[in-house]
mmCIF file of C-alpha atoms and ligand atoms in Angstrom:
data_model
loop_
_atom_site.group_PDB
_atom_site.id
_atom_site.type_symbol
_atom_site.label_atom_id
_atom_site.label_comp_id
_atom_site.label_asym_id
_atom_site.label_seq_id
_atom_site.Cartn_x
_atom_site.Cartn_y
_atom_site.Cartn_z
ATOM 1 C CA MET A 37 78.114 44.471 92.053
ATOM 2 C CA ASP A 38 75.190 44.056 94.483
ATOM 3 C CA THR A 39 75.139 40.288 95.087
ATOM 4 C CA ASN A 40 71.624 40.592 96.519
ATOM 5 C CA ARG A 41 70.160 41.794 93.222
ATOM 6 C CA ARG A 42 69.119 39.341 90.574
ATOM 7 C CA PRO A 43 70.768 40.414 87.315
ATOM 8 C CA ASP A 44 68.327 41.110 84.452
ATOM 9 C CA SER A 45 70.322 38.674 82.333
ATOM 10 C CA MET A 46 69.752 35.731 84.709
ATOM 11 C CA GLU A 47 67.723 33.067 82.932
ATOM 12 C CA ARG A 48 64.713 31.660 84.768
ATOM 13 C CA ILE A 49 65.433 28.051 85.859
ATOM 14 C CA THR A 50 62.561 26.131 84.302
ATOM 15 C CA THR A 51 64.152 22.925 83.041
ATOM 16 C CA ARG A 52 66.174 20.041 84.411
ATOM 17 C CA ALA A 53 69.166 21.059 82.271
ATOM 18 C CA LEU A 54 69.144 24.614 83.656
ATOM 19 C CA ALA A 55 68.778 23.249 87.192
ATOM 20 C CA ASP A 56 71.731 20.877 86.661
ATOM 21 C CA ALA A 57 73.854 23.778 85.429
ATOM 22 C CA PHE A 58 72.855 25.887 88.468
ATOM 23 C CA ILE A 59 73.692 23.009 90.819
ATOM 24 C CA ALA A 60 77.097 22.390 89.227
ATOM 25 C CA GLU A 61 77.954 26.078 89.499
ATOM 26 C CA GLN A 62 76.764 26.350 93.116
ATOM 27 C CA VAL A 63 78.623 23.194 94.169
ATOM 28 C CA LYS A 64 81.861 24.766 92.905
ATOM 29 C CA GLU A 65 81.098 28.098 94.572
ATOM 30 C CA ILE A 66 80.196 26.504 97.892
ATOM 31 C CA GLN A 67 83.336 24.343 97.865
ATOM 32 C CA ALA A 68 85.460 27.401 97.094
ATOM 33 C CA GLN A 69 83.769 29.491 99.811
ATOM 34 C CA VAL A 70 83.771 26.867 102.559
ATOM 35 C CA GLY A 71 86.963 24.887 101.948
ATOM 36 C CA ASP A 72 87.309 22.266 104.694
ATOM 37 C CA LYS A 73 85.293 24.251 107.275
ATOM 38 C CA LYS A 74 81.959 23.237 108.809
ATOM 39 C CA VAL A 75 78.590 24.759 107.955
ATOM 40 C CA LEU A 76 75.531 24.860 110.202
ATOM 41 C CA LEU A 77 71.937 24.785 108.916
ATOM 42 C CA ALA A 78 68.559 24.989 110.651
ATOM 43 C CA LEU A 79 66.653 22.327 108.727
ATOM 44 C CA SER A 80 62.920 22.797 109.229
ATOM 45 C CA GLY A 81 61.924 20.371 106.504
ATOM 46 C CA GLY A 82 60.335 23.147 104.446
ATOM 47 C CA VAL A 83 61.142 23.384 100.749
ATOM 48 C CA ASP A 84 63.829 26.065 100.994
ATOM 49 C CA SER A 85 65.885 24.671 103.876
ATOM 50 C CA SER A 86 65.566 21.152 102.433
ATOM 51 C CA VAL A 87 66.862 22.212 99.025
ATOM 52 C CA VAL A 88 69.761 24.083 100.661
ATOM 53 C CA ALA A 89 70.535 20.963 102.716
ATOM 54 C CA ALA A 90 70.510 18.696 99.653
ATOM 55 C CA LEU A 91 72.724 21.134 97.728
ATOM 56 C CA LEU A 92 75.227 21.437 100.571
ATOM 57 C CA ILE A 93 75.302 17.697 101.141
ATOM 58 C CA LYS A 94 76.195 17.328 97.472
ATOM 59 C CA ALA A 95 78.912 19.977 97.763
ATOM 60 C CA ILE A 96 80.488 19.263 101.155
ATOM 61 C CA GLY A 97 78.868 16.083 102.555
ATOM 62 C CA LYS A 98 79.328 15.723 106.307
ATOM 63 C CA GLN A 99 80.896 19.147 106.707
ATOM 64 C CA LEU A 100 77.267 20.277 106.790
ATOM 65 C CA VAL A 101 75.713 19.990 110.240
ATOM 66 C CA CYS A 102 71.904 20.132 110.097
ATOM 67 C CA VAL A 103 69.909 20.935 113.213
ATOM 68 C CA HIS A 104 66.227 20.063 113.140
ATOM 69 C CA VAL A 105 64.317 21.747 115.956
ATOM 70 C CA ASN A 106 60.946 20.220 116.728
ATOM 71 C CA HIS A 107 59.073 23.057 118.423
ATOM 72 C CA GLY A 108 56.133 20.781 119.175
ATOM 73 C CA LEU A 109 54.048 22.669 116.618
ATOM 74 C CA MET A 110 54.852 20.467 113.634
ATOM 75 C CA ARG A 111 52.233 18.588 111.653
ATOM 76 C CA LYS A 112 51.711 14.871 112.203
ATOM 77 C CA ASN A 113 54.875 12.808 111.463
ATOM 78 C CA GLU A 114 56.686 15.848 110.098
ATOM 79 C CA SER A 115 59.871 15.583 112.171
ATOM 80 C CA GLU A 116 59.988 11.816 111.606
ATOM 81 C CA ASN A 117 59.843 12.445 107.853
ATOM 82 C CA VAL A 118 62.711 14.962 108.008
ATOM 83 C CA ILE A 119 64.851 12.389 109.820
ATOM 84 C CA LYS A 120 63.866 9.632 107.387
ATOM 85 C CA LEU A 121 64.662 11.713 104.326
ATOM 86 C CA PHE A 122 67.884 13.371 105.444
ATOM 87 C CA GLN A 123 69.478 11.040 107.981
ATOM 88 C CA ASP A 124 68.400 7.704 106.545
ATOM 89 C CA GLY A 125 68.090 8.715 102.874
ATOM 90 C CA LEU A 126 70.869 11.245 102.326
ATOM 91 C CA ASP A 127 73.193 10.211 105.178
ATOM 92 C CA ALA A 128 73.162 13.779 106.507
ATOM 93 C CA ASN A 129 74.946 14.872 109.637
ATOM 94 C CA LEU A 130 71.701 15.665 111.466
ATOM 95 C CA ILE A 131 71.034 16.699 115.051
ATOM 96 C CA TYR A 132 67.430 16.307 116.179
ATOM 97 C CA VAL A 133 66.266 18.509 119.048
ATOM 98 C CA ASP A 134 62.904 17.844 120.647
ATOM 99 C CA ALA A 135 62.124 21.210 122.243
ATOM 100 C CA THR A 136 58.371 20.612 122.546
ATOM 101 C CA ASP A 137 58.239 21.249 126.298
ATOM 102 C CA ARG A 138 60.319 24.433 126.089
ATOM 103 C CA PHE A 139 57.921 25.933 123.558
ATOM 104 C CA LEU A 140 54.640 24.705 124.985
ATOM 105 C CA ASN A 141 55.559 25.759 128.532
ATOM 106 C CA LEU A 142 56.407 29.271 127.350
ATOM 107 C CA LEU A 143 53.207 29.497 125.311
ATOM 108 C CA GLU A 144 50.962 28.351 128.121
ATOM 109 C CA LYS A 145 48.169 30.880 128.739
ATOM 110 C CA VAL A 146 49.463 33.260 126.029
ATOM 111 C CA SER A 147 46.522 34.164 123.806
ATOM 112 C CA ASP A 148 47.672 37.235 121.862
ATOM 113 C CA PRO A 149 48.614 36.164 118.303
ATOM 114 C CA GLU A 150 51.553 38.550 117.897
ATOM 115 C CA GLN A 151 52.925 37.656 121.315
ATOM 116 C CA LYS A 152 52.670 33.961 120.407
ATOM 117 C CA ARG A 153 54.554 34.578 117.154
ATOM 118 C CA LYS A 154 57.263 36.539 118.963
ATOM 119 C CA ILE A 155 57.700 33.882 121.653
ATOM 120 C CA ILE A 156 57.981 31.122 119.038
ATOM 121 C CA GLY A 157 60.436 33.129 116.897
ATOM 122 C CA LYS A 158 62.662 34.107 119.835
ATOM 123 C CA GLU A 159 62.654 30.667 121.418
ATOM 124 C CA PHE A 160 63.522 29.101 118.093
ATOM 125 C CA ILE A 161 66.657 31.206 117.892
ATOM 126 C CA LYS A 162 67.518 30.384 121.520
ATOM 127 C CA VAL A 163 67.184 26.632 121.009
ATOM 128 C CA PHE A 164 69.170 26.770 117.788
ATOM 129 C CA ALA A 165 71.858 28.958 119.414
ATOM 130 C CA ASP A 166 72.103 26.532 122.365
ATOM 131 C CA GLU A 167 72.824 23.714 119.906
ATOM 132 C CA ALA A 168 75.279 25.832 117.916
ATOM 133 C CA ARG A 169 77.275 26.617 121.090
ATOM 134 C CA LYS A 170 77.665 22.886 121.796
ATOM 135 C CA LEU A 171 79.292 22.333 118.397
ATOM 136 C CA GLU A 172 82.931 22.917 117.652
ATOM 137 C CA GLY A 173 84.583 24.348 114.589
ATOM 138 C CA ILE A 174 81.529 25.827 112.848
ATOM 139 C CA SER A 175 82.523 28.677 110.539
ATOM 140 C CA TYR A 176 79.477 29.216 108.345
ATOM 141 C CA LEU A 177 75.715 29.416 108.648
ATOM 142 C CA ALA A 178 73.659 28.263 105.665
ATOM 143 C CA GLN A 179 70.205 29.731 105.153
ATOM 144 C CA GLY A 180 67.337 28.962 102.820
ATOM 145 C CA THR A 181 66.887 32.628 101.914
ATOM 146 C CA ILE A 182 65.170 33.013 98.546
ATOM 147 C CA TYR A 183 64.709 36.089 96.350
ATOM 148 C CA PRO A 184 61.240 37.059 97.649
ATOM 149 C CA ASP A 185 62.777 37.193 101.192
ATOM 150 C CA ILE A 186 65.389 39.646 99.894
ATOM 151 C CA LEU A 187 62.690 41.730 98.169
ATOM 152 C CA GLU A 188 60.635 41.697 101.394
ATOM 153 C CA SER A 189 63.597 42.969 103.454
ATOM 154 C CA ILE A 190 64.164 45.734 100.896
ATOM 155 C CA LYS A 191 60.484 46.707 101.278
ATOM 156 C CA GLN A 192 60.763 46.702 105.072
ATOM 157 C CA ALA A 193 63.960 48.752 104.937
ATOM 158 C CA GLU A 194 61.979 51.284 102.911
ATOM 159 C CA GLY A 195 59.579 51.546 105.868
ATOM 160 C CA LYS A 196 56.611 49.509 104.541
ATOM 161 C CA LYS A 197 54.799 47.861 107.444
ATOM 162 C CA ALA A 198 53.978 44.134 107.537
ATOM 163 C CA VAL A 199 50.550 42.873 108.671
ATOM 164 C CA LYS A 200 52.069 40.084 110.784
ATOM 165 C CA SER A 201 55.536 39.450 112.110
ATOM 166 C CA HIS A 202 56.373 36.439 109.929
ATOM 167 C CA HIS A 203 59.129 34.410 111.389
ATOM 168 C CA ASN A 204 61.834 32.546 109.628
ATOM 169 C CA VAL A 205 65.188 32.084 111.335
ATOM 170 C CA GLY A 206 66.189 35.599 112.326
ATOM 171 C CA GLY A 207 69.514 36.911 113.526
ATOM 172 C CA LEU A 208 71.626 34.841 115.913
ATOM 173 C CA PRO A 209 73.079 36.360 119.122
ATOM 174 C CA GLU A 210 76.296 38.423 119.066
ATOM 175 C CA ASP A 211 78.560 35.548 120.164
ATOM 176 C CA LEU A 212 77.429 33.435 117.239
ATOM 177 C CA GLN A 213 78.230 35.436 114.170
ATOM 178 C CA PHE A 214 78.966 33.206 111.214
ATOM 179 C CA GLU A 215 79.583 34.032 107.613
ATOM 180 C CA LEU A 216 76.476 33.204 105.570
ATOM 181 C CA VAL A 217 76.043 30.643 102.813
ATOM 182 C CA GLU A 218 72.840 31.421 100.905
ATOM 183 C CA PRO A 219 72.939 29.552 97.608
ATOM 184 C CA LEU A 220 69.248 30.122 96.737
ATOM 185 C CA LYS A 221 69.107 33.833 97.438
ATOM 186 C CA LEU A 222 68.555 34.862 93.829
ATOM 187 C CA LEU A 223 65.934 32.200 93.068
ATOM 188 C CA PHE A 224 62.166 32.382 93.009
ATOM 189 C CA LYS A 225 60.160 29.591 94.626
ATOM 190 C CA ASP A 226 59.308 27.804 91.360
ATOM 191 C CA GLU A 227 63.025 27.681 90.525
ATOM 192 C CA VAL A 228 63.885 26.320 93.987
ATOM 193 C CA ARG A 229 61.440 23.475 93.303
ATOM 194 C CA VAL A 230 62.996 22.624 89.934
ATOM 195 C CA VAL A 231 66.445 22.614 91.584
ATOM 196 C CA GLY A 232 65.121 20.444 94.449
ATOM 197 C CA GLU A 233 63.830 17.803 92.065
ATOM 198 C CA ALA A 234 67.082 17.853 90.103
ATOM 199 C CA LEU A 235 68.867 17.172 93.415
ATOM 200 C CA GLY A 236 66.737 14.049 93.835
ATOM 201 C CA LEU A 237 64.353 15.265 96.550
ATOM 202 C CA PRO A 238 60.914 13.604 96.323
ATOM 203 C CA HIS A 239 58.263 15.427 94.256
ATOM 204 C CA THR A 240 55.832 15.495 97.211
ATOM 205 C CA MET A 241 58.381 17.241 99.410
ATOM 206 C CA VAL A 242 59.496 19.755 96.801
ATOM 207 C CA TYR A 243 55.922 20.682 95.848
ATOM 208 C CA ARG A 244 54.523 20.588 99.364
ATOM 209 C CA GLN A 245 52.265 23.410 100.459
ATOM 210 C CA PRO A 246 53.741 26.270 102.473
ATOM 211 C CA PHE A 247 53.779 25.857 106.240
ATOM 212 C CA PRO A 248 54.298 28.886 108.465
ATOM 213 C CA GLY A 249 57.355 29.131 110.739
ATOM 214 C CA PRO A 250 55.207 29.185 113.927
ATOM 215 C CA GLY A 251 53.562 26.006 112.648
ATOM 216 C CA LEU A 252 50.348 24.776 114.221
ATOM 217 C CA GLY A 253 50.856 27.471 116.869
ATOM 218 C CA VAL A 254 48.987 29.990 114.696
ATOM 219 C CA ARG A 255 46.207 27.474 113.941
ATOM 220 C CA CYS A 256 45.544 26.435 117.537
ATOM 221 C CA LEU A 257 43.866 29.769 118.202
ATOM 222 C CA GLY A 258 44.323 31.665 121.435
ATOM 223 C CA ALA A 259 46.159 30.072 124.346
ATOM 224 C CA ILE A 260 47.504 26.689 123.169
ATOM 225 C CA THR A 261 46.689 23.612 125.206
ATOM 226 C CA ARG A 262 48.235 20.210 124.545
ATOM 227 C CA ASP A 263 44.881 18.451 124.131
ATOM 228 C CA ARG A 264 43.558 20.980 121.593
ATOM 229 C CA LEU A 265 46.894 20.990 119.759
ATOM 230 C CA HIS A 266 46.702 17.198 119.543
ATOM 231 C CA ALA A 267 43.149 17.363 118.167
ATOM 232 C CA LEU A 268 44.230 19.959 115.593
ATOM 233 C CA ARG A 269 47.191 17.813 114.480
ATOM 234 C CA GLU A 270 44.977 14.744 114.023
ATOM 235 C CA ALA A 271 42.222 16.660 112.192
ATOM 236 C CA ASP A 272 44.791 18.310 109.917
ATOM 237 C CA ALA A 273 46.307 14.911 109.089
ATOM 238 C CA ILE A 274 42.860 13.629 108.051
ATOM 239 C CA LEU A 275 42.258 16.663 105.835
ATOM 240 C CA ARG A 276 45.632 16.179 104.152
ATOM 241 C CA GLU A 277 45.067 12.446 103.683
ATOM 242 C CA GLU A 278 41.669 13.031 102.063
ATOM 243 C CA PHE A 279 43.043 15.813 99.831
ATOM 244 C CA ASP A 280 45.778 13.392 98.730
ATOM 245 C CA ASN A 281 43.209 10.675 98.024
ATOM 246 C CA CYS A 282 40.960 12.837 95.827
ATOM 247 C CA GLY A 283 43.693 14.719 93.967
ATOM 248 C CA LEU A 284 42.984 18.114 95.548
ATOM 249 C CA ALA A 285 46.420 18.119 97.176
ATOM 250 C CA GLU A 286 48.003 18.584 93.744
ATOM 251 C CA LYS A 287 45.649 21.391 92.832
ATOM 252 C CA VAL A 288 45.081 23.529 95.937
ATOM 253 C CA TRP A 289 47.791 25.974 97.001
ATOM 254 C CA GLN A 290 47.288 25.718 100.757
ATOM 255 C CA TYR A 291 44.822 23.800 102.919
ATOM 256 C CA PHE A 292 44.714 23.225 106.631
ATOM 257 C CA VAL A 293 42.616 22.996 109.765
ATOM 258 C CA VAL A 294 42.211 25.645 112.449
ATOM 259 C CA VAL A 295 40.850 24.877 115.919
ATOM 260 C CA PRO A 296 39.521 27.802 117.969
ATOM 261 C CA ASP A 297 39.251 27.860 121.717
ATOM 262 C CA ILE A 298 35.473 27.491 121.900
ATOM 263 C CA LYS A 299 33.326 24.515 122.712
ATOM 264 C CA SER A 300 29.834 23.617 121.626
ATOM 265 C CA VAL A 301 27.451 20.889 122.684
ATOM 266 C CA GLY A 302 27.144 17.704 120.687
ATOM 267 C CA VAL A 303 26.145 14.057 121.116
ATOM 268 C CA ARG A 304 28.320 10.973 120.868
ATOM 269 C CA ASP A 305 27.257 7.476 121.895
ATOM 270 C CA GLU A 306 23.923 8.939 122.967
ATOM 271 C CA SER A 307 25.592 11.188 125.555
ATOM 272 C CA ARG A 308 26.309 14.891 125.736
ATOM 273 C CA TYR A 309 29.654 15.536 124.088
ATOM 274 C CA GLU A 310 31.268 18.945 124.281
ATOM 275 C CA GLY A 311 33.955 19.615 121.752
ATOM 276 C CA TRP A 312 35.829 22.170 119.644
ATOM 277 C CA PRO A 313 34.991 22.852 116.010
ATOM 278 C CA ALA A 314 37.587 22.072 113.308
ATOM 279 C CA ILE A 315 37.586 24.811 110.668
ATOM 280 C CA ILE A 316 38.732 23.887 107.169
ATOM 281 C CA ARG A 317 40.548 26.521 105.101
ATOM 282 C CA ALA A 318 41.575 25.801 101.492
ATOM 283 C CA ILE A 319 42.854 28.658 99.364
ATOM 284 C CA ASN A 320 44.499 29.395 96.043
ATOM 285 C CA THR A 321 46.921 32.205 95.341
ATOM 286 C CA THR A 322 49.966 33.017 93.296
ATOM 287 C CA ASP A 323 51.874 35.229 95.709
ATOM 288 C CA ALA A 324 50.054 34.872 99.090
ATOM 289 C CA MET A 325 49.215 38.599 98.977
ATOM 290 C CA SER A 326 45.631 37.851 97.975
ATOM 291 C CA ALA A 327 43.813 34.522 97.900
ATOM 292 C CA THR A 328 40.604 32.921 96.682
ATOM 293 C CA ILE A 329 38.678 30.012 98.128
ATOM 294 C CA GLU A 330 38.848 26.502 96.684
ATOM 295 C CA GLU A 331 35.353 25.139 96.115
ATOM 296 C CA ILE A 332 35.688 21.705 97.669
ATOM 297 C CA PRO A 333 33.008 19.276 96.420
ATOM 298 C CA TYR A 334 30.372 18.533 99.075
ATOM 299 C CA GLU A 335 30.882 14.780 98.989
ATOM 300 C CA ILE A 336 34.528 15.284 99.949
ATOM 301 C CA LEU A 337 33.535 17.719 102.703
ATOM 302 C CA HIS A 338 31.051 15.166 104.023
ATOM 303 C CA LYS A 339 33.691 12.461 104.111
ATOM 304 C CA ILE A 340 36.201 14.703 105.889
ATOM 305 C CA THR A 341 33.548 15.846 108.373
ATOM 306 C CA ASN A 342 32.555 12.291 109.103
ATOM 307 C CA ARG A 343 36.122 11.175 109.654
ATOM 308 C CA ILE A 344 37.186 14.132 111.798
ATOM 309 C CA THR A 345 34.130 14.034 114.060
ATOM 310 C CA HIS A 346 34.402 10.259 114.543
ATOM 311 C CA GLU A 347 38.181 9.812 114.690
ATOM 312 C CA VAL A 348 39.425 12.876 116.554
ATOM 313 C CA ASP A 349 38.891 13.148 120.281
ATOM 314 C CA GLY A 350 37.626 16.554 121.289
ATOM 315 C CA ILE A 351 36.194 17.657 117.919
ATOM 316 C CA ASN A 352 32.420 17.585 117.489
ATOM 317 C CA ARG A 353 31.819 19.899 114.502
ATOM 318 C CA VAL A 354 33.453 20.773 111.181
ATOM 319 C CA LEU A 355 33.118 24.268 109.670
ATOM 320 C CA LEU A 356 34.291 25.719 106.360
ATOM 321 C CA ASP A 357 36.032 29.096 106.046
ATOM 322 C CA LEU A 358 34.775 30.895 102.911
ATOM 323 C CA THR A 359 36.731 34.124 103.392
ATOM 324 C CA PRO A 360 39.084 35.287 100.643
ATOM 325 C CA LYS A 361 42.191 37.379 101.341
ATOM 326 C CA PRO A 362 41.536 40.232 101.802
ATOM 327 C CA VAL A 363 39.620 40.475 104.174
ATOM 328 C CA GLY A 364 40.854 37.348 105.965
ATOM 329 C CA THR A 365 44.573 36.660 105.994
ATOM 330 C CA ILE A 366 45.484 33.106 104.994
ATOM 331 C CA GLU A 367 46.412 32.054 108.530
ATOM 332 C CA TRP A 368 43.969 32.954 111.299
ATOM 333 C CA GLU A 369 46.643 34.460 113.554
HETATM 334 P P1 LIG B 519 49.018 35.383 105.830
HETATM 335 O O1 LIG B 519 48.403 34.711 107.008
HETATM 336 O O2 LIG B 519 49.920 36.536 106.225
HETATM 337 O O3 LIG B 519 49.971 34.293 105.177
HETATM 338 O O4 LIG B 519 48.008 35.773 104.786
HETATM 339 C C1 LIG B 519 50.585 34.393 103.920
HETATM 340 C C2 LIG B 519 51.404 33.142 103.696
HETATM 341 O O5 LIG B 519 52.521 33.127 104.576
HETATM 342 C C3 LIG B 519 52.478 31.973 105.404
HETATM 343 N N1 LIG B 519 52.939 32.398 106.732
HETATM 344 C C4 LIG B 519 54.207 32.284 107.137
HETATM 345 N N2 LIG B 519 55.288 31.783 106.511
HETATM 346 N N3 LIG B 519 56.601 32.255 108.414
HETATM 347 C C5 LIG B 519 56.479 31.756 107.169
HETATM 348 O O6 LIG B 519 57.473 31.280 106.619
HETATM 349 C C6 LIG B 519 55.547 32.785 109.103
HETATM 350 O O7 LIG B 519 55.670 33.232 110.236
HETATM 351 C C7 LIG B 519 54.288 32.792 108.421
HETATM 352 N N4 LIG B 519 53.062 33.226 108.776
HETATM 353 C C8 LIG B 519 52.240 32.977 107.702
HETATM 354 C C9 LIG B 519 51.045 31.513 105.391
HETATM 355 O O8 LIG B 519 50.954 30.120 105.700
HETATM 356 C C10 LIG B 519 50.659 31.851 103.970
HETATM 357 O O9 LIG B 519 51.137 30.882 103.055
#
């Protein structure tokens, strides 16, 4: 039997009862597979790796070693929230690695989007591998692979070309070959969310919008600088706060800020004030292959514009991206 193929008979997990049954079955399977050995997991804080972490903590407790790599391209407070939820809330065995300087030094002056993606992807594996080598007695690697990832690899194996090199944790180096634990590999995203809630993860975390592996790196356009990255992070936090306040966060599939490497002239405190524009992108989609634009009410746009231009150093204009996919991809890089 091909264990990477979802059987036609597999019922879609849509209810709490079905999720509980899936969890009970997976806990048994994981315990049988792993025994008393240790399992390593790269915990980004995204939905998939978080649900895998919660499931493994339930099955094997502290035999799971989570490594959270902060590549310096996370959204505001994101790493802090991962630590709060998993270390403080679920008593996870969690190693936090602040690799901000490693990533930002490598990315300095690199403006080509694909090169940026490749640097971030490769460095991520290096940092994670460095941590893995420091640990003793690890036998397994857990991954938040879900069924669309499997379908995507099948497509790529058939020679279909991707538009961008999406990065999720790729292969580890030769000296670090572990057996894989991939308990979600036959699930679709909506099922992963139902399972996550059944495991007790907060609704806001389980239903959070997607966030790309290269993080804010693909939204701080061109060569990343620390000051522009900081401005982007602050502007993005304001957008998210205002979307939460007005209920759009529950409705819109993905929304974020992009900051390009151009400056325009403005005025602040009656003086010339050069700054970058913050570009708002808010889209809806079902599968991320095509996307439409959310029509954000003007009064909300005015409020966000006012806050970003007054509260964020370095930003003097706010623009709105009205481009559906195609022609624009969802991320700008
Ligand atoms: P694009 O920009 O290709 O994005 O239209 C489609 C969806 O994928 C997300 N995205 C990524 N997700 N690793 C990920 O896990 C990546 O490298 C990556 N790049 C883009 C993007 O945010 C959108 O939801």
